mmCIF file of C-alpha atoms in Angstrom:
data_model
loop_
_atom_site.group_PDB
_atom_site.id
_atom_site.type_symbol
_atom_site.label_atom_id
_atom_site.label_comp_id
_atom_site.label_asym_id
_atom_site.label_seq_id
_atom_site.Cartn_x
_atom_site.Cartn_y
_atom_site.Cartn_z
ATOM 1 C CA MET A 164 156.990 103.137 118.070
ATOM 2 C CA GLU A 165 154.155 100.651 117.744
ATOM 3 C CA ARG A 166 154.993 97.145 118.849
ATOM 4 C CA LEU A 167 154.110 94.760 116.001
ATOM 5 C CA ALA A 168 155.006 91.428 117.588
ATOM 6 C CA LEU A 169 157.142 89.610 120.131
ATOM 7 C CA ILE A 170 159.749 86.995 119.288
ATOM 8 C CA GLU A 171 160.068 84.737 122.332
ATOM 9 C CA VAL A 172 162.969 82.375 123.012
ATOM 10 C CA LEU A 173 161.707 79.332 124.945
ATOM 11 C CA ASP A 174 163.416 76.813 127.210
ATOM 12 C CA HIS A 175 162.875 73.029 127.229
ATOM 13 C CA ASP A 176 159.702 73.509 129.303
ATOM 14 C CA GLU A 177 158.334 76.030 126.784
ATOM 15 C CA ARG A 178 158.808 78.840 129.270
ATOM 16 C CA VAL A 179 159.948 82.217 127.961
ATOM 17 C CA LEU A 180 163.659 82.859 128.545
ATOM 18 C CA HIS A 181 163.521 86.302 126.954
ATOM 19 C CA ALA A 182 161.362 88.194 124.462
ATOM 20 C CA VAL A 183 162.450 90.621 121.725
ATOM 21 C CA PRO A 184 159.925 93.342 120.750
ATOM 22 C CA VAL A 185 159.342 93.775 117.002
ATOM 23 C CA VAL A 186 158.802 97.331 115.749
ATOM 24 C CA ARG A 187 159.633 96.707 112.086
ATOM 25 C CA TRP A 188 159.859 93.940 109.500
ATOM 26 C CA PRO A 189 161.883 92.002 108.419
ATOM 27 C CA MET A 190 163.564 90.498 111.485
ATOM 28 C CA THR A 191 166.709 88.351 111.264
ATOM 29 C CA VAL A 192 167.590 85.570 113.706
ATOM 30 C CA GLY A 193 171.048 84.045 114.114
ATOM 31 C CA ARG A 194 174.394 84.195 115.862
ATOM 32 C CA ALA A 195 175.722 87.253 114.023
ATOM 33 C CA PHE A 196 176.123 90.412 116.097
ATOM 34 C CA ASP A 197 173.977 92.487 113.717
ATOM 35 C CA CYS A 198 170.967 90.099 113.861
ATOM 36 C CA ASP A 199 167.790 91.424 115.432
ATOM 37 C CA VAL A 200 167.524 88.297 117.616
ATOM 38 C CA VAL A 201 170.943 86.947 118.619
ATOM 39 C CA LEU A 202 171.025 83.301 119.739
ATOM 40 C CA ASP A 203 173.881 81.839 121.769
ATOM 41 C CA ASP A 204 173.662 78.443 120.061
ATOM 42 C CA PRO A 205 176.565 76.782 118.200
ATOM 43 C CA HIS A 206 174.076 74.890 116.003
ATOM 44 C CA VAL A 207 172.626 78.137 114.619
ATOM 45 C CA ALA A 208 174.049 79.869 111.520
ATOM 46 C CA ALA A 209 175.204 83.493 111.441
ATOM 47 C CA ARG A 210 171.921 84.538 109.795
ATOM 48 C CA HIS A 211 169.801 81.485 110.346
ATOM 49 C CA LEU A 212 166.349 82.723 109.332
ATOM 50 C CA THR A 213 164.346 85.800 108.416
ATOM 51 C CA LEU A 214 160.778 86.689 109.403
ATOM 52 C CA ASP A 215 158.825 89.123 107.222
ATOM 53 C CA VAL A 216 155.278 90.071 106.279
ATOM 54 C CA PRO A 217 153.901 88.677 102.966
ATOM 55 C CA PRO A 218 154.581 90.864 99.917
ATOM 56 C CA ASP A 219 150.863 91.113 99.105
ATOM 57 C CA GLY A 220 150.045 92.464 102.565
ATOM 58 C CA SER A 221 147.985 89.437 103.633
ATOM 59 C CA PRO A 222 147.954 88.559 107.340
ATOM 60 C CA GLY A 223 150.601 86.266 108.760
ATOM 61 C CA LEU A 224 154.347 85.934 108.491
ATOM 62 C CA VAL A 225 156.753 84.420 105.995
ATOM 63 C CA LEU A 226 159.753 82.467 107.292
ATOM 64 C CA THR A 227 162.786 82.141 105.033
ATOM 65 C CA VAL A 228 165.655 79.855 105.983
ATOM 66 C CA GLY A 229 169.070 81.445 105.579
ATOM 67 C CA ASP A 230 172.431 79.912 104.745
ATOM 68 C CA SER A 231 172.128 77.123 107.318
ATOM 69 C CA VAL A 232 173.315 73.534 107.451
ATOM 70 C CA ASN A 233 170.763 72.427 110.051
ATOM 71 C CA GLY A 234 167.776 74.328 108.647
ATOM 72 C CA VAL A 235 164.623 75.122 110.608
ATOM 73 C CA GLN A 236 161.923 72.803 111.936
ATOM 74 C CA VAL A 237 158.384 74.208 111.928
ATOM 75 C CA ASP A 238 155.609 72.038 113.390
ATOM 76 C CA GLN A 239 157.369 68.744 112.537
ATOM 77 C CA ARG A 240 158.334 70.023 109.047
ATOM 78 C CA GLN A 241 162.038 70.315 108.297
ATOM 79 C CA LEU A 242 162.935 73.277 106.067
ATOM 80 C CA SER A 243 166.331 73.444 104.387
ATOM 81 C CA CYS A 244 168.442 76.381 103.222
ATOM 82 C CA GLY A 245 166.557 78.939 101.077
ATOM 83 C CA VAL A 246 163.064 77.496 101.658
ATOM 84 C CA SER A 247 160.215 79.872 102.565
ATOM 85 C CA THR A 248 156.890 79.054 104.203
ATOM 86 C CA MET A 249 153.908 80.801 105.745
ATOM 87 C CA LEU A 250 153.693 80.498 109.522
ATOM 88 C CA ALA A 251 150.442 79.429 111.108
ATOM 89 C CA ALA A 252 149.295 81.067 114.335
ATOM 90 C CA GLY A 253 150.989 79.570 117.377
ATOM 91 C CA SER A 254 153.777 77.896 115.385
ATOM 92 C CA GLN A 255 157.056 77.107 117.113
ATOM 93 C CA LEU A 256 160.377 77.347 115.310
ATOM 94 C CA HIS A 257 163.297 75.074 116.123
ATOM 95 C CA ALA A 258 166.622 76.502 115.014
ATOM 96 C CA GLY A 259 169.534 74.363 116.179
ATOM 97 C CA ARG A 260 168.931 73.692 119.859
ATOM 98 C CA SER A 261 166.834 76.842 120.270
ATOM 99 C CA THR A 262 163.042 77.150 120.215
ATOM 100 C CA LEU A 263 161.266 80.360 119.214
ATOM 101 C CA ARG A 264 157.672 81.524 119.128
ATOM 102 C CA VAL A 265 156.231 84.619 117.444
ATOM 103 C CA ARG A 266 153.276 86.460 118.975
ATOM 104 C CA LEU A 267 151.626 88.981 116.664
ATOM 105 C CA SER A 268 149.927 92.093 118.016
ATOM 106 C CA GLY A 269 146.521 91.075 116.692
ATOM 107 C CA GLU A 270 146.449 87.636 118.284
ATOM 108 C CA SER A 271 143.956 87.087 121.093
ATOM 109 C CA LEU A 272 145.311 86.123 124.491
ATOM 110 C CA ALA A 273 144.335 82.915 126.224
ATOM 111 C CA PRO A 274 142.225 83.496 129.343
ATOM 112 C CA GLU A 275 143.996 83.809 132.667
ATOM 113 C CA ARG A 276 144.479 80.471 134.357
ATOM 114 C CA PRO A 277 143.662 80.270 138.062
ATOM 115 C CA LEU A 278 146.363 79.190 140.464
ATOM 116 C CA ALA A 279 146.076 75.433 141.019
ATOM 117 C CA ARG A 280 146.103 75.534 144.802
ATOM 118 C CA SER A 281 143.429 72.834 145.133
ATOM 119 C CA ALA A 282 145.202 70.685 142.528
ATOM 120 C CA ASP A 283 148.480 71.123 144.410
ATOM 121 C CA ARG A 284 146.818 69.975 147.626
ATOM 122 C CA ILE A 285 145.364 66.936 145.861
ATOM 123 C CA ARG A 286 148.767 66.049 144.370
ATOM 124 C CA LEU A 287 150.414 66.428 147.771
ATOM 125 C CA TRP A 288 147.770 64.242 149.413
ATOM 126 C CA LEU A 289 148.167 61.593 146.717
ATOM 127 C CA THR A 290 151.963 61.665 147.092
ATOM 128 C CA VAL A 291 151.796 61.201 150.868
ATOM 129 C CA SER A 292 149.193 58.435 150.498
ATOM 130 C CA ALA A 293 151.322 56.624 147.914
ATOM 131 C CA ALA A 294 154.409 56.862 150.154
ATOM 132 C CA VAL A 295 152.475 55.463 153.139
ATOM 133 C CA ALA A 296 151.051 52.660 150.958
ATOM 134 C CA VAL A 297 154.541 51.687 149.751
ATOM 135 C CA LEU A 298 155.915 51.604 153.317
ATOM 136 C CA LEU A 299 152.941 49.542 154.538
ATOM 137 C CA TRP A 300 153.348 47.103 151.648
ATOM 138 C CA VAL A 301 157.072 46.731 152.351
ATOM 139 C CA THR A 302 156.266 46.200 156.047
ATOM 140 C CA VAL A 303 153.853 43.387 155.174
ATOM 141 C CA LEU A 304 156.458 41.742 152.933
ATOM 142 C CA LEU A 305 159.046 41.968 155.725
ATOM 143 C CA TRP A 306 156.550 40.517 158.199
ATOM 144 C CA LEU A 307 155.948 37.556 155.874
ATOM 145 C CA ASP A 308 159.695 36.961 155.485
ATOM 146 C CA ASN A 309 160.609 37.255 159.176
ATOM 147 C CA VAL A 310 160.013 34.866 162.031
ATOM 148 C CA PRO A 311 156.638 35.469 163.725
ATOM 149 C CA GLY A 312 157.003 37.610 166.816
ATOM 150 C CA SER A 313 160.144 39.427 165.626
ATOM 151 C CA SER A 314 160.780 42.787 167.300
ATOM 152 C CA TRP A 315 160.388 46.111 165.511
ATOM 153 C CA ASP A 316 164.137 46.583 165.112
ATOM 154 C CA LYS A 317 164.085 43.821 162.483
ATOM 155 C CA TYR A 318 161.960 46.042 160.226
ATOM 156 C CA LEU A 319 163.422 49.488 160.915
ATOM 157 C CA PRO A 320 166.695 49.224 158.882
ATOM 158 C CA SER A 321 164.857 47.965 155.799
ATOM 159 C CA LEU A 322 162.151 50.630 156.046
ATOM 160 C CA LEU A 323 164.744 53.382 156.501
ATOM 161 C CA GLY A 324 166.647 51.991 153.534
ATOM 162 C CA VAL A 325 163.508 52.125 151.378
ATOM 163 C CA MET A 326 162.790 55.706 152.466
ATOM 164 C CA PHE A 327 166.378 56.788 151.795
ATOM 165 C CA GLY A 328 166.405 55.059 148.401
ATOM 166 C CA ILE A 329 163.164 56.766 147.316
ATOM 167 C CA ALA A 330 164.437 60.179 148.442
ATOM 168 C CA ALA A 331 167.842 59.707 146.784
ATOM 169 C CA TRP A 332 166.324 58.490 143.485
ATOM 170 C CA SER A 333 163.913 61.435 143.286
ATOM 171 C CA SER A 334 166.621 63.934 144.251
ATOM 172 C CA LEU A 335 168.980 62.674 141.535
ATOM 173 C CA TRP A 336 166.295 63.187 138.890
ATOM 174 C CA GLY A 337 165.597 66.588 140.457
ATOM 175 C CA LEU A 338 169.264 67.478 139.936
ATOM 176 C CA GLY A 339 168.874 66.337 136.332
ATOM 177 C CA SER A 340 165.967 68.760 135.887
ATOM 178 C CA LYS A 341 168.136 71.501 137.391
ATOM 179 C CA LEU A 342 170.801 70.702 134.795
ATOM 180 C CA PHE A 343 168.514 70.488 131.752
ATOM 181 C CA GLN A 344 165.622 72.773 132.722
ATOM 182 C CA ARG A 345 167.335 75.209 135.113
ATOM 183 C CA HIS A 346 165.067 74.513 138.080
ATOM 184 C CA PHE A 347 165.026 71.751 140.701
ATOM 185 C CA ARG A 348 161.910 69.548 140.390
ATOM 186 C CA ALA A 349 161.999 66.424 142.527
ATOM 187 C CA LEU A 350 158.312 66.079 143.470
ATOM 188 C CA PRO A 351 157.099 65.080 139.961
ATOM 189 C CA HIS A 352 159.786 62.386 139.848
ATOM 190 C CA LEU A 353 158.811 61.282 143.376
ATOM 191 C CA ARG A 354 155.194 60.845 142.258
ATOM 192 C CA VAL A 355 156.298 58.876 139.205
ATOM 193 C CA LEU A 356 158.499 56.586 141.313
ATOM 194 C CA LEU A 357 155.831 55.925 143.952
ATOM 195 C CA GLY A 358 153.198 55.249 141.297
ATOM 196 C CA PHE A 359 155.391 52.738 139.465
ATOM 197 C CA VAL A 360 156.506 51.027 142.685
ATOM 198 C CA LEU A 361 152.891 50.521 143.740
ATOM 199 C CA ALA A 362 151.986 49.315 140.233
ATOM 200 C CA MET A 363 154.894 46.832 140.226
ATOM 201 C CA LEU A 364 153.973 45.476 143.653
ATOM 202 C CA LEU A 365 150.312 45.146 142.638
ATOM 203 C CA VAL A 366 150.998 43.502 139.257
ATOM 204 C CA ASP A 367 153.553 41.124 140.780
ATOM 205 C CA THR A 368 151.069 40.062 143.478
ATOM 206 C CA LEU A 369 148.181 39.661 141.030
ATOM 207 C CA LEU A 370 150.262 37.522 138.667
ATOM 208 C CA ALA A 371 151.344 35.263 141.537
ATOM 209 C CA LEU A 372 147.757 34.925 142.808
ATOM 210 C CA ALA A 373 146.382 34.291 139.309
ATOM 211 C CA SER A 374 149.043 31.659 138.641
ATOM 212 C CA PHE A 375 148.144 29.798 141.846
ATOM 213 C CA ALA A 376 144.375 30.204 141.526
ATOM 214 C CA LEU A 377 144.142 29.184 137.869
ATOM 215 C CA GLY A 378 146.944 26.643 137.863
ATOM 216 C CA VAL A 379 148.824 28.467 135.086
ATOM 217 C CA PRO A 380 152.539 28.440 136.036
ATOM 218 C CA TRP A 381 153.717 30.728 133.223
ATOM 219 C CA LEU A 382 151.816 33.654 134.778
ATOM 220 C CA SER A 383 154.218 33.442 137.706
ATOM 221 C CA HIS A 384 157.245 32.745 135.492
ATOM 222 C CA ILE A 385 156.862 35.947 133.472
ATOM 223 C CA ARG A 386 156.933 38.181 136.551
ATOM 224 C CA GLY A 387 160.636 38.843 136.023
ATOM 225 C CA TRP A 388 160.005 40.029 132.468
ATOM 226 C CA VAL A 389 157.094 42.200 133.609
ATOM 227 C CA ARG A 390 159.307 43.802 136.287
ATOM 228 C CA ARG A 391 161.953 44.633 133.683
ATOM 229 C CA ALA A 392 159.325 46.136 131.373
ATOM 230 C CA MET A 393 157.921 48.298 134.174
ATOM 231 C CA VAL A 394 161.396 49.449 135.215
ATOM 232 C CA ALA A 395 162.022 50.449 131.587
ATOM 233 C CA ALA A 396 158.705 52.336 131.564
ATOM 234 C CA LEU A 397 159.721 54.055 134.823
ATOM 235 C CA LEU A 398 163.025 55.219 133.320
ATOM 236 C CA GLY A 399 161.250 56.377 130.169
ATOM 237 C CA THR A 400 158.748 58.427 132.179
ATOM 238 C CA HIS A 401 161.550 60.078 134.168
ATOM 239 C CA LEU A 402 163.309 60.966 130.919
ATOM 240 C CA TRP A 403 160.076 62.348 129.433
ATOM 241 C CA LEU A 404 159.794 64.702 132.412
ATOM 242 C CA LEU A 405 163.429 65.669 131.980
ATOM 243 C CA LEU A 406 163.348 66.134 128.180
ATOM 244 C CA PRO A 407 159.717 66.898 127.240
ATOM 245 C CA GLY A 408 160.510 67.427 123.560
ATOM 246 C CA ARG A 409 162.216 64.061 123.020
ATOM 247 C CA GLN A 410 159.375 61.590 123.649
ATOM 248 C CA ARG A 411 159.793 59.587 120.455
ATOM 249 C CA ALA A 412 163.577 59.245 120.768
ATOM 250 C CA ILE A 413 163.240 58.248 124.430
ATOM 251 C CA ALA A 414 160.566 55.629 123.660
ATOM 252 C CA VAL A 415 162.663 54.072 120.880
ATOM 253 C CA THR A 416 165.853 54.055 122.979
ATOM 254 C CA VAL A 417 164.235 52.608 126.107
ATOM 255 C CA SER A 418 162.378 49.955 124.086
ATOM 256 C CA ALA A 419 165.593 48.913 122.314
ATOM 257 C CA LEU A 420 167.464 48.661 125.626
ATOM 258 C CA LEU A 421 164.617 46.614 127.126
ATOM 259 C CA LEU A 422 164.664 44.164 124.212
ATOM 260 C CA LEU A 423 168.449 43.903 124.494
ATOM 261 C CA VAL A 424 168.339 43.201 128.242
ATOM 262 C CA VAL A 425 165.515 40.662 127.920
ATOM 263 C CA GLY A 426 167.230 38.931 125.006
ATOM 264 C CA VAL A 427 170.636 38.685 126.701
ATOM 265 C CA ASP A 428 169.074 37.572 129.995
ATOM 266 C CA GLY A 429 166.959 34.939 128.247
ATOM 267 C CA ALA A 430 169.956 33.638 126.287
ATOM 268 C CA LEU A 431 172.126 33.387 129.420
ATOM 269 C CA SER A 432 169.305 31.708 131.352
ATOM 270 C CA TRP A 433 168.836 29.155 128.581
ATOM 271 C CA ARG A 434 172.564 28.486 128.399
ATOM 272 C CA HIS A 435 172.977 27.885 132.131
ATOM 273 C CA ARG A 436 169.549 26.534 133.151
ATOM 274 C CA GLN A 437 167.905 25.374 129.882
ATOM 275 C CA ARG A 438 164.920 27.611 130.553
ATOM 276 C CA LEU A 439 163.975 31.187 129.713
ATOM 277 C CA PHE A 440 162.635 32.152 133.134
ATOM 278 C CA ASP A 441 164.438 32.790 136.406
ATOM 279 C CA GLU A 442 161.722 31.001 138.368
ATOM 280 C CA LEU A 443 161.876 27.185 138.301
ATOM 281 C CA TYR A 444 158.448 26.626 139.851
ATOM 282 C CA VAL A 445 155.630 28.661 141.369
ATOM 283 C CA ALA A 446 157.095 29.838 144.658
ATOM 284 C CA THR A 447 154.056 31.743 145.973
ATOM 285 C CA LEU A 448 151.531 29.594 147.848
ATOM 286 C CA PRO A 449 148.477 31.629 148.928
ATOM 287 C CA PRO A 450 145.696 30.102 151.073
ATOM 288 C CA PRO A 451 144.165 26.974 149.473
ATOM 289 C CA ALA A 452 140.740 28.641 149.472
ATOM 290 C CA LEU A 453 141.919 30.846 146.594
ATOM 291 C CA ARG A 454 142.652 27.831 144.398
ATOM 292 C CA LEU A 455 140.166 27.629 141.525
ATOM 293 C CA ALA A 456 141.882 25.054 139.319
ATOM 294 C CA PRO A 457 141.287 21.359 140.081
ATOM 295 C CA ALA A 458 143.964 19.470 141.998
ATOM 296 C CA GLN A 459 146.484 17.516 139.925
ATOM 297 C CA PRO A 460 147.298 13.887 140.749
ATOM 298 C CA VAL A 461 150.762 12.891 141.904
ATOM 299 C CA THR A 462 151.322 11.000 138.650
ATOM 300 C CA ALA A 463 151.158 14.303 136.737
ATOM 301 C CA LEU A 464 154.061 15.618 138.824
ATOM 302 C CA LEU A 465 156.058 12.441 138.189
ATOM 303 C CA ASP A 466 155.439 12.726 134.451
ATOM 304 C CA GLU A 467 156.734 16.301 134.475
ATOM 305 C CA LEU A 468 159.849 15.269 136.427
ATOM 306 C CA ARG A 469 160.922 12.515 134.039
ATOM 307 C CA PRO A 470 162.440 14.893 131.421
ATOM 308 C CA LEU A 471 164.208 16.671 134.278
ATOM 309 C CA ARG A 472 165.924 13.441 135.332
ATOM 310 C CA ALA A 473 167.380 12.895 131.866
ATOM 311 C CA ARG A 474 168.561 16.489 131.782
ATOM 312 C CA LEU A 475 170.234 16.164 135.180
ATOM 313 C CA GLU A 476 171.959 12.956 134.125
ATOM 314 C CA ARG A 477 173.361 14.686 131.033
ATOM 315 C CA ARG A 478 174.544 17.580 133.159
ATOM 316 C CA ALA A 479 176.203 15.241 135.676
ATOM 317 C CA LYS A 480 177.949 13.363 132.865
ATOM 318 C CA LYS A 481 179.205 16.613 131.387
ATOM 319 C CA ASP A 482 180.491 17.767 134.787
ATOM 320 C CA ASP A 483 182.351 14.447 135.249
ATOM 321 C CA GLU A 484 183.960 14.835 131.823
ATOM 322 C CA ASN A 485 185.047 18.377 132.667
ATOM 323 C CA ASP A 486 186.523 17.217 135.994
ATOM 324 C CA SER A 487 188.419 14.418 134.248
ATOM 325 C CA ALA A 488 189.784 16.836 131.658
ATOM 326 C CA ALA A 489 190.872 19.217 134.412
ATOM 327 C CA GLU A 490 192.725 16.458 136.278
ATOM 328 C CA ARG A 491 194.695 15.612 133.161
#
């Protein structure tokens, strides 16, 4: 019998799990045993949808939603029970948690794609380069923090810890891809992590240098907020790789969590320190040659410290009152 079409059931990565040949119309899709395409999905009705050719014989297919609570989503359109619509070429159908695609016999095939061996080599080279750059950057930071002339064993535990942490983080996300996508993919998550770590180190350094060079303290103060935002972006990117069809929900959720964390942290910082930032003053002092802003006189520092004195006196008085109340 002539094959008229293929109904393909796709996974989260839009790869074909299995394909059902079509030799006649109409075709029914659902959980019932007598359906032409049986889906093992608790969110799909017994006869969830029907695919048929138009009554007038025009090209294309007509989708009719069956007796379903969840309906069918077609190209961002939600169709409820009993609704019919014409399917455009290349449309994907979302029934419950299942994704389907219909390939008609007359559709032209996309050209064969060459194997991306050169692209794989480039990605591997970039991954190795990023890992070496992160380790070198961490080594420089450790060298700045340690006493000059320290032996190599002062750096080795920290470097091994960084390497183990990167490997463990990427492997955990790889296990997540195995759970949700049925194959272990750690290298994409490793590239994402290394890219964000390098970006965070670079942005943090540039903000500190710009704050010192321009004499703008708030550029250094906001580094904590920028780190939190980039960590949120890192988590969102990992989740996008894990759940490629949930970008909007992931973006909204991660953004809401970021605002919640920043708000709670700012409120607690204001309650305990009377400031919104973790950093009290600019702690990074690069070489004086990088300073572009004019030097400030000592009187300017004294003027800025006067409000601090009154605040400290109020805090000391409050502490004395609390101690007196505790002694009673």
